mmCIF file of C-alpha atoms and ligand atoms in Angstrom:
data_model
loop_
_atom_site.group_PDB
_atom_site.id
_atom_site.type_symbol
_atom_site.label_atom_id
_atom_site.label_comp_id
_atom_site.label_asym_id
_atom_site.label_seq_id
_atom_site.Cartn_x
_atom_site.Cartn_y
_atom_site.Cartn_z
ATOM 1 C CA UNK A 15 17.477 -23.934 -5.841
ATOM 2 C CA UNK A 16 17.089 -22.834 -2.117
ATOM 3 C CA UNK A 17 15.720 -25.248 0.279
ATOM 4 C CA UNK A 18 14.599 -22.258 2.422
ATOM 5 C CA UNK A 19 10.867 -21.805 3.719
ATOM 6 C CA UNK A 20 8.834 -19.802 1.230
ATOM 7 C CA UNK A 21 7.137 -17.617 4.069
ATOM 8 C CA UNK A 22 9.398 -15.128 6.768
ATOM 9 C CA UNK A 23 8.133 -16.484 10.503
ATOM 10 C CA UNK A 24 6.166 -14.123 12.003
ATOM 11 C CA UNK A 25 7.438 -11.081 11.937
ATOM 12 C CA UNK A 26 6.772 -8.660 15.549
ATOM 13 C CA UNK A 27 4.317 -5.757 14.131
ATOM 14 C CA UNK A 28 2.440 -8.563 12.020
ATOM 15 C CA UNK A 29 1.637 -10.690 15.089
ATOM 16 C CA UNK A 30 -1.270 -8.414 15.793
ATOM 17 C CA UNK A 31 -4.495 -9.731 16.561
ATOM 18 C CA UNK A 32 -7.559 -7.001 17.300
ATOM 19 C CA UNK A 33 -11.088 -7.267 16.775
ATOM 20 C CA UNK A 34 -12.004 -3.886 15.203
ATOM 21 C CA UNK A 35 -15.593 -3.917 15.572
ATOM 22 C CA UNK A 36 -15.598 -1.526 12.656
ATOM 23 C CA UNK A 37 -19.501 -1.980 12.472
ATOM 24 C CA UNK A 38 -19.687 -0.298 15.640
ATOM 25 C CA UNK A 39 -17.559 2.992 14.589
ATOM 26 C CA UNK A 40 -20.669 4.623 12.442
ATOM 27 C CA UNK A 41 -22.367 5.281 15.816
ATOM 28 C CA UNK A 42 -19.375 6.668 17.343
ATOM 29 C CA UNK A 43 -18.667 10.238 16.130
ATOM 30 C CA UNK A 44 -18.760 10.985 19.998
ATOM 31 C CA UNK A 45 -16.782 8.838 22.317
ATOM 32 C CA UNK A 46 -17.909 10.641 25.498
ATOM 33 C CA UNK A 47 -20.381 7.808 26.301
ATOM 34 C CA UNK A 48 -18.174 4.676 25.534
ATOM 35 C CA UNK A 49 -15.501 6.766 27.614
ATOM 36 C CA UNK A 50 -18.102 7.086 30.548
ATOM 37 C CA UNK A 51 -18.749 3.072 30.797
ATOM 38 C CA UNK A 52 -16.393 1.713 33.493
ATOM 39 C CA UNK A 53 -15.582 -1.611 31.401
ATOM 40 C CA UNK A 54 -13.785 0.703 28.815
ATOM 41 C CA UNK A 55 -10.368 0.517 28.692
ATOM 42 C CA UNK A 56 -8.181 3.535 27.756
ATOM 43 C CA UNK A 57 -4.654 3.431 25.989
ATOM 44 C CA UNK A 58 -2.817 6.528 26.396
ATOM 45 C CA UNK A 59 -0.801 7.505 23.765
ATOM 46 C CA UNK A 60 1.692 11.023 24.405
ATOM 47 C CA UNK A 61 4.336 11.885 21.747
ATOM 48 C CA UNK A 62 4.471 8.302 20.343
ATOM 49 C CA UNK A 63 5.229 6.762 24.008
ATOM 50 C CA UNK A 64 2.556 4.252 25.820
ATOM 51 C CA UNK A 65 2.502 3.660 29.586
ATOM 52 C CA UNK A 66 4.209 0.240 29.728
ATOM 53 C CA UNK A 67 4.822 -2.052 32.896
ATOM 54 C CA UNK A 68 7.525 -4.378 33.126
ATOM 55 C CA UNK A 69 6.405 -7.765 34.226
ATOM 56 C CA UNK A 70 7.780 -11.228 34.528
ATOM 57 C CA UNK A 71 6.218 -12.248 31.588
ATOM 58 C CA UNK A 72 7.622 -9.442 29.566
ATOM 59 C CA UNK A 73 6.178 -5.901 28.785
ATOM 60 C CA UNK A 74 2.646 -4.849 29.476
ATOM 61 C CA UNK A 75 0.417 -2.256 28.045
ATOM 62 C CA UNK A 76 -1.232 -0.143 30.906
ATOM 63 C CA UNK A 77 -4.390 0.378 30.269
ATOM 64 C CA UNK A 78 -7.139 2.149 32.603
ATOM 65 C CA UNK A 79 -10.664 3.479 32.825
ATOM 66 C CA UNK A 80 -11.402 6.253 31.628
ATOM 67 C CA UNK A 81 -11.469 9.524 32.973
ATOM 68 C CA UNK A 82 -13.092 13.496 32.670
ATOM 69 C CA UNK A 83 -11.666 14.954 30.027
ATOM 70 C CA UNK A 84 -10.229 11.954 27.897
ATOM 71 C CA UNK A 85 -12.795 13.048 25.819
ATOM 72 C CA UNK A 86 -10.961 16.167 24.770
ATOM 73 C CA UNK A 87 -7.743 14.004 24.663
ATOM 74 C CA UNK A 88 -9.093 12.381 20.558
ATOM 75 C CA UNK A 89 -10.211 9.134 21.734
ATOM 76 C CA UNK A 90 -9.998 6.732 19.066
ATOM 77 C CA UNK A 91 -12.074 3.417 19.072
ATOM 78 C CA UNK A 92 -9.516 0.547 18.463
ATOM 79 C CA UNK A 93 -12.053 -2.270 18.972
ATOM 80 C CA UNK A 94 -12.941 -4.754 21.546
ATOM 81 C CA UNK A 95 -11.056 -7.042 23.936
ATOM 82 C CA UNK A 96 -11.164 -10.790 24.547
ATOM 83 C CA UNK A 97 -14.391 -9.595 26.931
ATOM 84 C CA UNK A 98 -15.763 -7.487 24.490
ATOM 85 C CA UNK A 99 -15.142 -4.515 26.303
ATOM 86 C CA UNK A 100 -14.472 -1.344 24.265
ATOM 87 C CA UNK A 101 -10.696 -0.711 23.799
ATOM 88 C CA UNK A 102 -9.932 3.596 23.292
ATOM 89 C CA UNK A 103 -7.171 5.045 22.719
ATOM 90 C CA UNK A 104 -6.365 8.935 23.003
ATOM 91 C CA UNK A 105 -3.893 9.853 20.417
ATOM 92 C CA UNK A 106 -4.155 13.760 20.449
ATOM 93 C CA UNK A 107 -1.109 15.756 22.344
ATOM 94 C CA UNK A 108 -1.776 16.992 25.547
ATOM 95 C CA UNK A 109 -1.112 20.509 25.698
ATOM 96 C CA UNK A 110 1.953 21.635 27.885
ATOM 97 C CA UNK A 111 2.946 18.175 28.081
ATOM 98 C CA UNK A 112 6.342 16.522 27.682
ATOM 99 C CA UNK A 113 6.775 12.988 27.845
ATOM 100 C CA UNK A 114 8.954 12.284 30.651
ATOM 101 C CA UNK A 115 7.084 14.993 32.542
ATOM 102 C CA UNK A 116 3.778 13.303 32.902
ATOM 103 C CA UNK A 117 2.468 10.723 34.740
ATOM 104 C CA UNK A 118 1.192 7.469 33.551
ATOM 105 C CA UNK A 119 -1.331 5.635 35.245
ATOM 106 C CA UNK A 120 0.082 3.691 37.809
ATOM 107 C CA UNK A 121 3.506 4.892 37.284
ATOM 108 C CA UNK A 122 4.265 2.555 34.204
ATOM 109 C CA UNK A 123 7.055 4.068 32.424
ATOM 110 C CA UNK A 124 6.473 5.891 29.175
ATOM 111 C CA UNK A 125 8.229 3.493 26.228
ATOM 112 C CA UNK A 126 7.998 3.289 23.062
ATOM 113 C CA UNK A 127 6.885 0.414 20.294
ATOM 114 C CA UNK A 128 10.561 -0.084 18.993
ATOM 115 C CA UNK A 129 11.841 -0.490 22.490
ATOM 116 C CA UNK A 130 8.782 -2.913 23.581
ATOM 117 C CA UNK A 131 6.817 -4.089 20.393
ATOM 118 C CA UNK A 132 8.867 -7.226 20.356
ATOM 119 C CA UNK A 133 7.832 -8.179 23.340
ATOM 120 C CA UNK A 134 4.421 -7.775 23.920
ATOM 121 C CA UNK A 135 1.137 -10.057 23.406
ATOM 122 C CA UNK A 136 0.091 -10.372 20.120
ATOM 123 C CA UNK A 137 -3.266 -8.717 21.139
ATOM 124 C CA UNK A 138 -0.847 -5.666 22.933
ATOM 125 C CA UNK A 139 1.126 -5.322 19.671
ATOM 126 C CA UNK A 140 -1.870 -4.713 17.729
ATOM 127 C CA UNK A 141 -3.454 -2.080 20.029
ATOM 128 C CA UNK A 142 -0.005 0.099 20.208
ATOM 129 C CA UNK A 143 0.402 -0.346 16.345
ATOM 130 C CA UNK A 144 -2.558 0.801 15.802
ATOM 131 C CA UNK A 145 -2.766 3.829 17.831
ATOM 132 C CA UNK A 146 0.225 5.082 17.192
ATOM 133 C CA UNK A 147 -0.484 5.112 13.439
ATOM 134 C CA UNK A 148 -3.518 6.966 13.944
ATOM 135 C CA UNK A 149 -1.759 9.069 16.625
ATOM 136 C CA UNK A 150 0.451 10.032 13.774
ATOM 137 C CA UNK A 151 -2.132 10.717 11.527
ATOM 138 C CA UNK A 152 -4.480 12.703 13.655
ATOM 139 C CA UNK A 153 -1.737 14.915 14.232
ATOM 140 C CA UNK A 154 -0.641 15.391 10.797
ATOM 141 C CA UNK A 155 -4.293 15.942 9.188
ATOM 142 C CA UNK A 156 -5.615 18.531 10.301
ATOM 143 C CA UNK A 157 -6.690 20.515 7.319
ATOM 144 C CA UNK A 158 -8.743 19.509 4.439
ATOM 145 C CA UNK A 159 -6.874 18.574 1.035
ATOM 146 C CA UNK A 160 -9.566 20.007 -0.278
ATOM 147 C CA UNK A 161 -10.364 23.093 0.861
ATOM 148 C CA UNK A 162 -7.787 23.735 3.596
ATOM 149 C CA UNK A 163 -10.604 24.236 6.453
ATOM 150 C CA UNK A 164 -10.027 21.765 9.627
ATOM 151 C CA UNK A 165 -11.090 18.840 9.874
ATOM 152 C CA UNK A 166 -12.458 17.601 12.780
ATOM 153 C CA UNK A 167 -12.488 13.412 13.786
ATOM 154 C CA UNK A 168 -15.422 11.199 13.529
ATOM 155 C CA UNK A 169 -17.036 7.708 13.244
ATOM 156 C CA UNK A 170 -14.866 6.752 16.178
ATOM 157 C CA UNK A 171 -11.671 8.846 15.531
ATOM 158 C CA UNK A 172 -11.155 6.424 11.897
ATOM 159 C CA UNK A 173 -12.091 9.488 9.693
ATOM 160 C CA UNK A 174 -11.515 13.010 9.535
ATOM 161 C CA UNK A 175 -14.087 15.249 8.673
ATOM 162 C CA UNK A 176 -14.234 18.608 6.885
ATOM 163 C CA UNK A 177 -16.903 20.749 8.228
ATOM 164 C CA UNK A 178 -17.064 23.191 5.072
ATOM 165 C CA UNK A 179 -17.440 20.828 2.483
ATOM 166 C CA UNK A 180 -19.058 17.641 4.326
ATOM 167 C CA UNK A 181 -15.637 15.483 2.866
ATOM 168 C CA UNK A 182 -14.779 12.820 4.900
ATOM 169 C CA UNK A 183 -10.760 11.162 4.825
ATOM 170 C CA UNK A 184 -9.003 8.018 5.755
ATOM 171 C CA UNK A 185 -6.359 7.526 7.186
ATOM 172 C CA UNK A 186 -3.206 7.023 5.439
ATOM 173 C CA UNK A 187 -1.315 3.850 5.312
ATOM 174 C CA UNK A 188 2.062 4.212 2.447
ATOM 175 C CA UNK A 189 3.399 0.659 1.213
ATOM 176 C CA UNK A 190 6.652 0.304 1.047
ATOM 177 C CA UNK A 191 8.650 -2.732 -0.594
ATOM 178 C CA UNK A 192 11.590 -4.465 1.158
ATOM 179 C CA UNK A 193 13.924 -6.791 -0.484
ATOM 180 C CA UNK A 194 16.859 -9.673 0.162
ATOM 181 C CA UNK A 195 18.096 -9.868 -3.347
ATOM 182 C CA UNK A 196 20.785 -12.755 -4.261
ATOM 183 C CA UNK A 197 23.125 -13.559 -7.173
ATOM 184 C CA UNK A 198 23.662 -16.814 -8.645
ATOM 185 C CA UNK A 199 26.159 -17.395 -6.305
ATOM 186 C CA UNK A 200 23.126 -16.956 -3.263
ATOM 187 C CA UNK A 201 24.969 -14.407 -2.090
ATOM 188 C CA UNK A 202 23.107 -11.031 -0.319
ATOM 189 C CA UNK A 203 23.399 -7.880 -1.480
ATOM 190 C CA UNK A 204 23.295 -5.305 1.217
ATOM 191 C CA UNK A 205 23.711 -1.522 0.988
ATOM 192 C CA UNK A 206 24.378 1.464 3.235
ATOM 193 C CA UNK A 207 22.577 4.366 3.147
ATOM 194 C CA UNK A 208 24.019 7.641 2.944
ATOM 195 C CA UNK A 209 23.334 8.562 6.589
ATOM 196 C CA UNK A 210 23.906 5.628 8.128
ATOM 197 C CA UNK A 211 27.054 4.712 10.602
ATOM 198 C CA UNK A 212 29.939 3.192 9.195
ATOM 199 C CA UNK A 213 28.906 -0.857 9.391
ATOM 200 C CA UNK A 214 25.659 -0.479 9.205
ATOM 201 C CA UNK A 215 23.955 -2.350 6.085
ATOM 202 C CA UNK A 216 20.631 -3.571 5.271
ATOM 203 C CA UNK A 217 18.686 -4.622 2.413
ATOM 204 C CA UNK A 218 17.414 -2.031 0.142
ATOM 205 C CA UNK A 219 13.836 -0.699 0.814
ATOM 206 C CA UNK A 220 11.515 2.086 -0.888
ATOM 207 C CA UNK A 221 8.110 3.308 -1.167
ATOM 208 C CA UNK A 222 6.081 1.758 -3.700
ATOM 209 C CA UNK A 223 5.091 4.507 -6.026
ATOM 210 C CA UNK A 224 1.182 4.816 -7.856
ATOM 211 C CA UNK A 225 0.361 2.879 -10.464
ATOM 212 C CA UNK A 226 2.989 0.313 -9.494
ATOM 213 C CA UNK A 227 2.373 -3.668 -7.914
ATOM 214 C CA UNK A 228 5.034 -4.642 -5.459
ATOM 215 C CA UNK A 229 6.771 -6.447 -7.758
ATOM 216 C CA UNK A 230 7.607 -3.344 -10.224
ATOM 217 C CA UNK A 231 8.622 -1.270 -7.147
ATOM 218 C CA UNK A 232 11.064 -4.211 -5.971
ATOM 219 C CA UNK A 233 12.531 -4.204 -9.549
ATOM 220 C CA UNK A 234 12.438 -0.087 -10.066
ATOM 221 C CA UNK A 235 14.236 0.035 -6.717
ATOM 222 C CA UNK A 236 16.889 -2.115 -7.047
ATOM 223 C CA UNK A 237 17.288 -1.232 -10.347
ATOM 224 C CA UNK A 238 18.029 2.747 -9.254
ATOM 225 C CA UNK A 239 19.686 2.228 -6.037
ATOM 226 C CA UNK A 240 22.339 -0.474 -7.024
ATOM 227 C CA UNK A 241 21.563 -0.785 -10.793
ATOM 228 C CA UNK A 242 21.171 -4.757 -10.885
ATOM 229 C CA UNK A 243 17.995 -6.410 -12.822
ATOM 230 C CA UNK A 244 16.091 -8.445 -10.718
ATOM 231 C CA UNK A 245 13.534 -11.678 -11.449
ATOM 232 C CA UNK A 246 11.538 -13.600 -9.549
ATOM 233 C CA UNK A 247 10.525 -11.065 -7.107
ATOM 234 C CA UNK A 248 8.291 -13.474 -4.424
ATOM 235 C CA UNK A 249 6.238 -11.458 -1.451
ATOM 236 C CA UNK A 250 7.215 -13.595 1.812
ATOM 237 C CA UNK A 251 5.689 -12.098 4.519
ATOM 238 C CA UNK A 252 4.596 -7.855 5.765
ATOM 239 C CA UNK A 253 4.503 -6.395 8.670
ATOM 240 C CA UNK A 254 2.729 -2.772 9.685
ATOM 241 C CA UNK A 255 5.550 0.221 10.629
ATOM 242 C CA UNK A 256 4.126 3.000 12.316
ATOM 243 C CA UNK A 257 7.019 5.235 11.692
ATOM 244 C CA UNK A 258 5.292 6.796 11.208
ATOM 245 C CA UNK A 259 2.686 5.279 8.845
ATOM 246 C CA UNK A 260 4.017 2.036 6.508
ATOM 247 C CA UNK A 261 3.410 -1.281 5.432
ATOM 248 C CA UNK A 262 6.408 -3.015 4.633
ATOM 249 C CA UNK A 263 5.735 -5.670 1.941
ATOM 250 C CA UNK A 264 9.080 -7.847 2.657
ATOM 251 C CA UNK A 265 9.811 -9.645 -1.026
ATOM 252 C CA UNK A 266 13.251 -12.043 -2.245
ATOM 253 C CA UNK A 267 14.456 -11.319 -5.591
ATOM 254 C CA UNK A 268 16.714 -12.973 -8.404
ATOM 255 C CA UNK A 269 19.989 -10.442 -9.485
ATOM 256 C CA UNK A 270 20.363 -10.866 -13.002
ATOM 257 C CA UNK A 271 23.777 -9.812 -12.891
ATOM 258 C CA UNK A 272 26.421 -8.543 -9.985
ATOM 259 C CA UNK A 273 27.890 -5.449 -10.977
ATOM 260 C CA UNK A 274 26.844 -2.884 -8.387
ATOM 261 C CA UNK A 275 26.212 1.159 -9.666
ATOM 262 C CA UNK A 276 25.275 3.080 -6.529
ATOM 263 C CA UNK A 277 22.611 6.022 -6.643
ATOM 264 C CA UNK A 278 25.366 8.338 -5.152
ATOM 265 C CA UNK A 279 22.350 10.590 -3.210
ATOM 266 C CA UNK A 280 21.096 7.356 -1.663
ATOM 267 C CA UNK A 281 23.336 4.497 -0.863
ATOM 268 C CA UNK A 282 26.599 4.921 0.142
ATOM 269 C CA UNK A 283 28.366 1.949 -0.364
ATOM 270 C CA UNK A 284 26.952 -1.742 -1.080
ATOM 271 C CA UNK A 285 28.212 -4.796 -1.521
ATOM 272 C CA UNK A 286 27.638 -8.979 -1.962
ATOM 273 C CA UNK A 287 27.941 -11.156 0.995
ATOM 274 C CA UNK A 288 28.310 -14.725 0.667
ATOM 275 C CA UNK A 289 26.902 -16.835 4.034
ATOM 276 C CA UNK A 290 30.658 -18.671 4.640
ATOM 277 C CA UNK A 291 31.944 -14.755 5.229
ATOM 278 C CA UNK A 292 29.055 -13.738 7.658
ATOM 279 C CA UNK A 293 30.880 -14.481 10.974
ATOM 280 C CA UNK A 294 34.103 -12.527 9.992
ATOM 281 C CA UNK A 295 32.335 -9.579 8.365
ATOM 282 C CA UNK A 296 30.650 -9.503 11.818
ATOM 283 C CA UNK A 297 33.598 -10.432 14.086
ATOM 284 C CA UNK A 298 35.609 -7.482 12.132
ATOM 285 C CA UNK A 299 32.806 -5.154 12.106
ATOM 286 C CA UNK A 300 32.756 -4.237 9.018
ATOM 287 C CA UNK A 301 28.702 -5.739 9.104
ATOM 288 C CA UNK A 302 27.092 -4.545 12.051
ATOM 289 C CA UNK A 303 23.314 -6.135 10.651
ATOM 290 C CA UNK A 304 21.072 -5.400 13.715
ATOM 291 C CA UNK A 305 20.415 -4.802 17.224
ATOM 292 C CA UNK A 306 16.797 -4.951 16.990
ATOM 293 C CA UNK A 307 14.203 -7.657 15.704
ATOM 294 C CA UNK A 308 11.507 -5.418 15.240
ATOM 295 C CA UNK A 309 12.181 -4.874 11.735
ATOM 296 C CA UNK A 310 11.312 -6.944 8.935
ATOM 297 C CA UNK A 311 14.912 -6.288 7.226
ATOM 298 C CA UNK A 312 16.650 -8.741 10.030
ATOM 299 C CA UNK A 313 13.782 -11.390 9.349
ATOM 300 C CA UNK A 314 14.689 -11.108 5.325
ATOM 301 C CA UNK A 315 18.568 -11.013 6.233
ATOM 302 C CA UNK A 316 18.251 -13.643 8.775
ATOM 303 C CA UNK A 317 15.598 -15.851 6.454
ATOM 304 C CA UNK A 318 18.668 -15.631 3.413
ATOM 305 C CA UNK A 319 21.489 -16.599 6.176
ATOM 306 C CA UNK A 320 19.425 -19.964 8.271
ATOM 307 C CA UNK A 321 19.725 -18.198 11.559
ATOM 308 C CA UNK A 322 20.111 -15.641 13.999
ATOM 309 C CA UNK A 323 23.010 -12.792 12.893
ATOM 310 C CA UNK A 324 23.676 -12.026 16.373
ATOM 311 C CA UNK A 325 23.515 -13.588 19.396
HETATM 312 ZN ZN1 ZN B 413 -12.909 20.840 2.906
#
């Protein structure tokens, strides 16, 4: 069958490489100390943007030492640097504050991980993933599921505690499944949500439900979006999202037949593309597959076609 590698290259958001230090994060419900030490460095995280200078070598998170009052900012402890020093970042909003409005340390302009997170270190990549998932969180967990009383953040901003009932919570990470499914003839089917712009089509993608593996969500989704069987579902590579809190498990799959039904309230139109009727599909427009890298759907698309779909 294909001659193609089993494994996607490394895709951008799973390039990350960060020591943790988790064993260090039990002695951390307070930050204010780690904050104090000049050899910490602080990542500032407001509405989803990081400060980010432009170098030669490409994009560069701007980080500094910390300050009064980052403390009250939710510092979160993402772990420790080639030096060992202590990497924080504050996620929480600053009151009053709009992005373009305030200023970053040393004037690096606010950007965000879709514009940069191609471009950045591995070690960068990993540090803005990161906090911006638990930026996300933070701001979205307020409460106990429990009880409904706040929560407030501890053991180095990684849980959230409820101070009624003593229950402590993680945060949340949702799998999702992504899929280049072929035919017999190889060809790709791609889809268009309802939604999206006229040209626009991708693979199909969904959340994995519970009690399903990756494989039965591949198959269940495919199955209800486009109505095609599919075999041989094969995990080749994952990548964190942080939009705003996903794994993307990136799988190929095996149609078991070509006729295409389309879920009406989720795809909009879908269709078979053989490799030989790429270039016209994307001279005419009528396939418009990407204009960024970041996502693991033009690493599958690019994977099933043997190289770059735009230049
Ligand atoms: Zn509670």
């Amino acid at each position: 069958m294909s001659t193609r590698p089993h494994r996607l290259p490394l895709v951008p958001l799973g390039r990350a490489v960060l020591d943790r230090a988790a064993e260090r994060r039990a002695d951390l419900d307070d930050l204010g100390e780690l904050l104090a030490d000049p050899d910490t460095r602080v990542l500032e995280v407001v509405d989803s943007h990081c400060p980010v200078l432009d170098t030669q070598e490409g994009p560069r998170l701007q980080l500094r030492a910390g300050r009064p009052g980052d403390s009250a900012r939710l510092p979160v402890f993402l772990g420790v640097d080639d030096e060992r020093h202590a990497v924080v970042a504050l996620v929480g909003v600053m009151s009053e504050v709009v992005t373009p409005a305030v200023e970053t340390p040393d004037a690096a302009p606010w950007r965000t991980l879709r514009e940069v997170g191609e471009h950045l270190p591995d070690a960068e990549v990993a540090l803005m993933t990161t906090a911006l998932a638990l930026h996300h969180w933070h701001g979205t967990h307020g409460h106990c599921p429990r009880c409904g009383h706040p929560t407030v953040p501890a053991r180095g901003g990684w849980v959230r505690r409820c101070e009624r009932d003593g229950s402590e919570h993680h945060p949340r990470t949702d799998p999702a499944v992504i899929m280049a499914v072929v035919d017999d003839a190889d060809r790709l089917l791609l889809a268009r949500n309802v939604g999206w712009p006229q040209g626009r089509f991708s693979v199909l993608a969904g959340f994995v439900e519970p009690g399903e593996t990756l494989a039965q969500a591949v198959e269940r989704e495919v199955l209800e979006e486009v109505g095609v069987r599919v075999t041989d579902v094969q995990h080749v590579g994952d990548q964190p999202w942080p939009f705003p809190n996903s794994l993307m498990f990136g799988h190929t799959a095996r149609a078991l037949g070509a006729d295409l039904t389309l879920q009406e309230d989720e795809i909009a139109e879908a269709m078979w593309v053989a490799r030989d009727d790429v270039p016209r599909l994307v001279e005419q427009g009528i396939w418009i597959p990407t204009r960024s890298r970041l996502s693991i759907s033009t690493h599958l698309m690019e994977h099933w076609y043997g190289g770059p779909l735009l230049p």
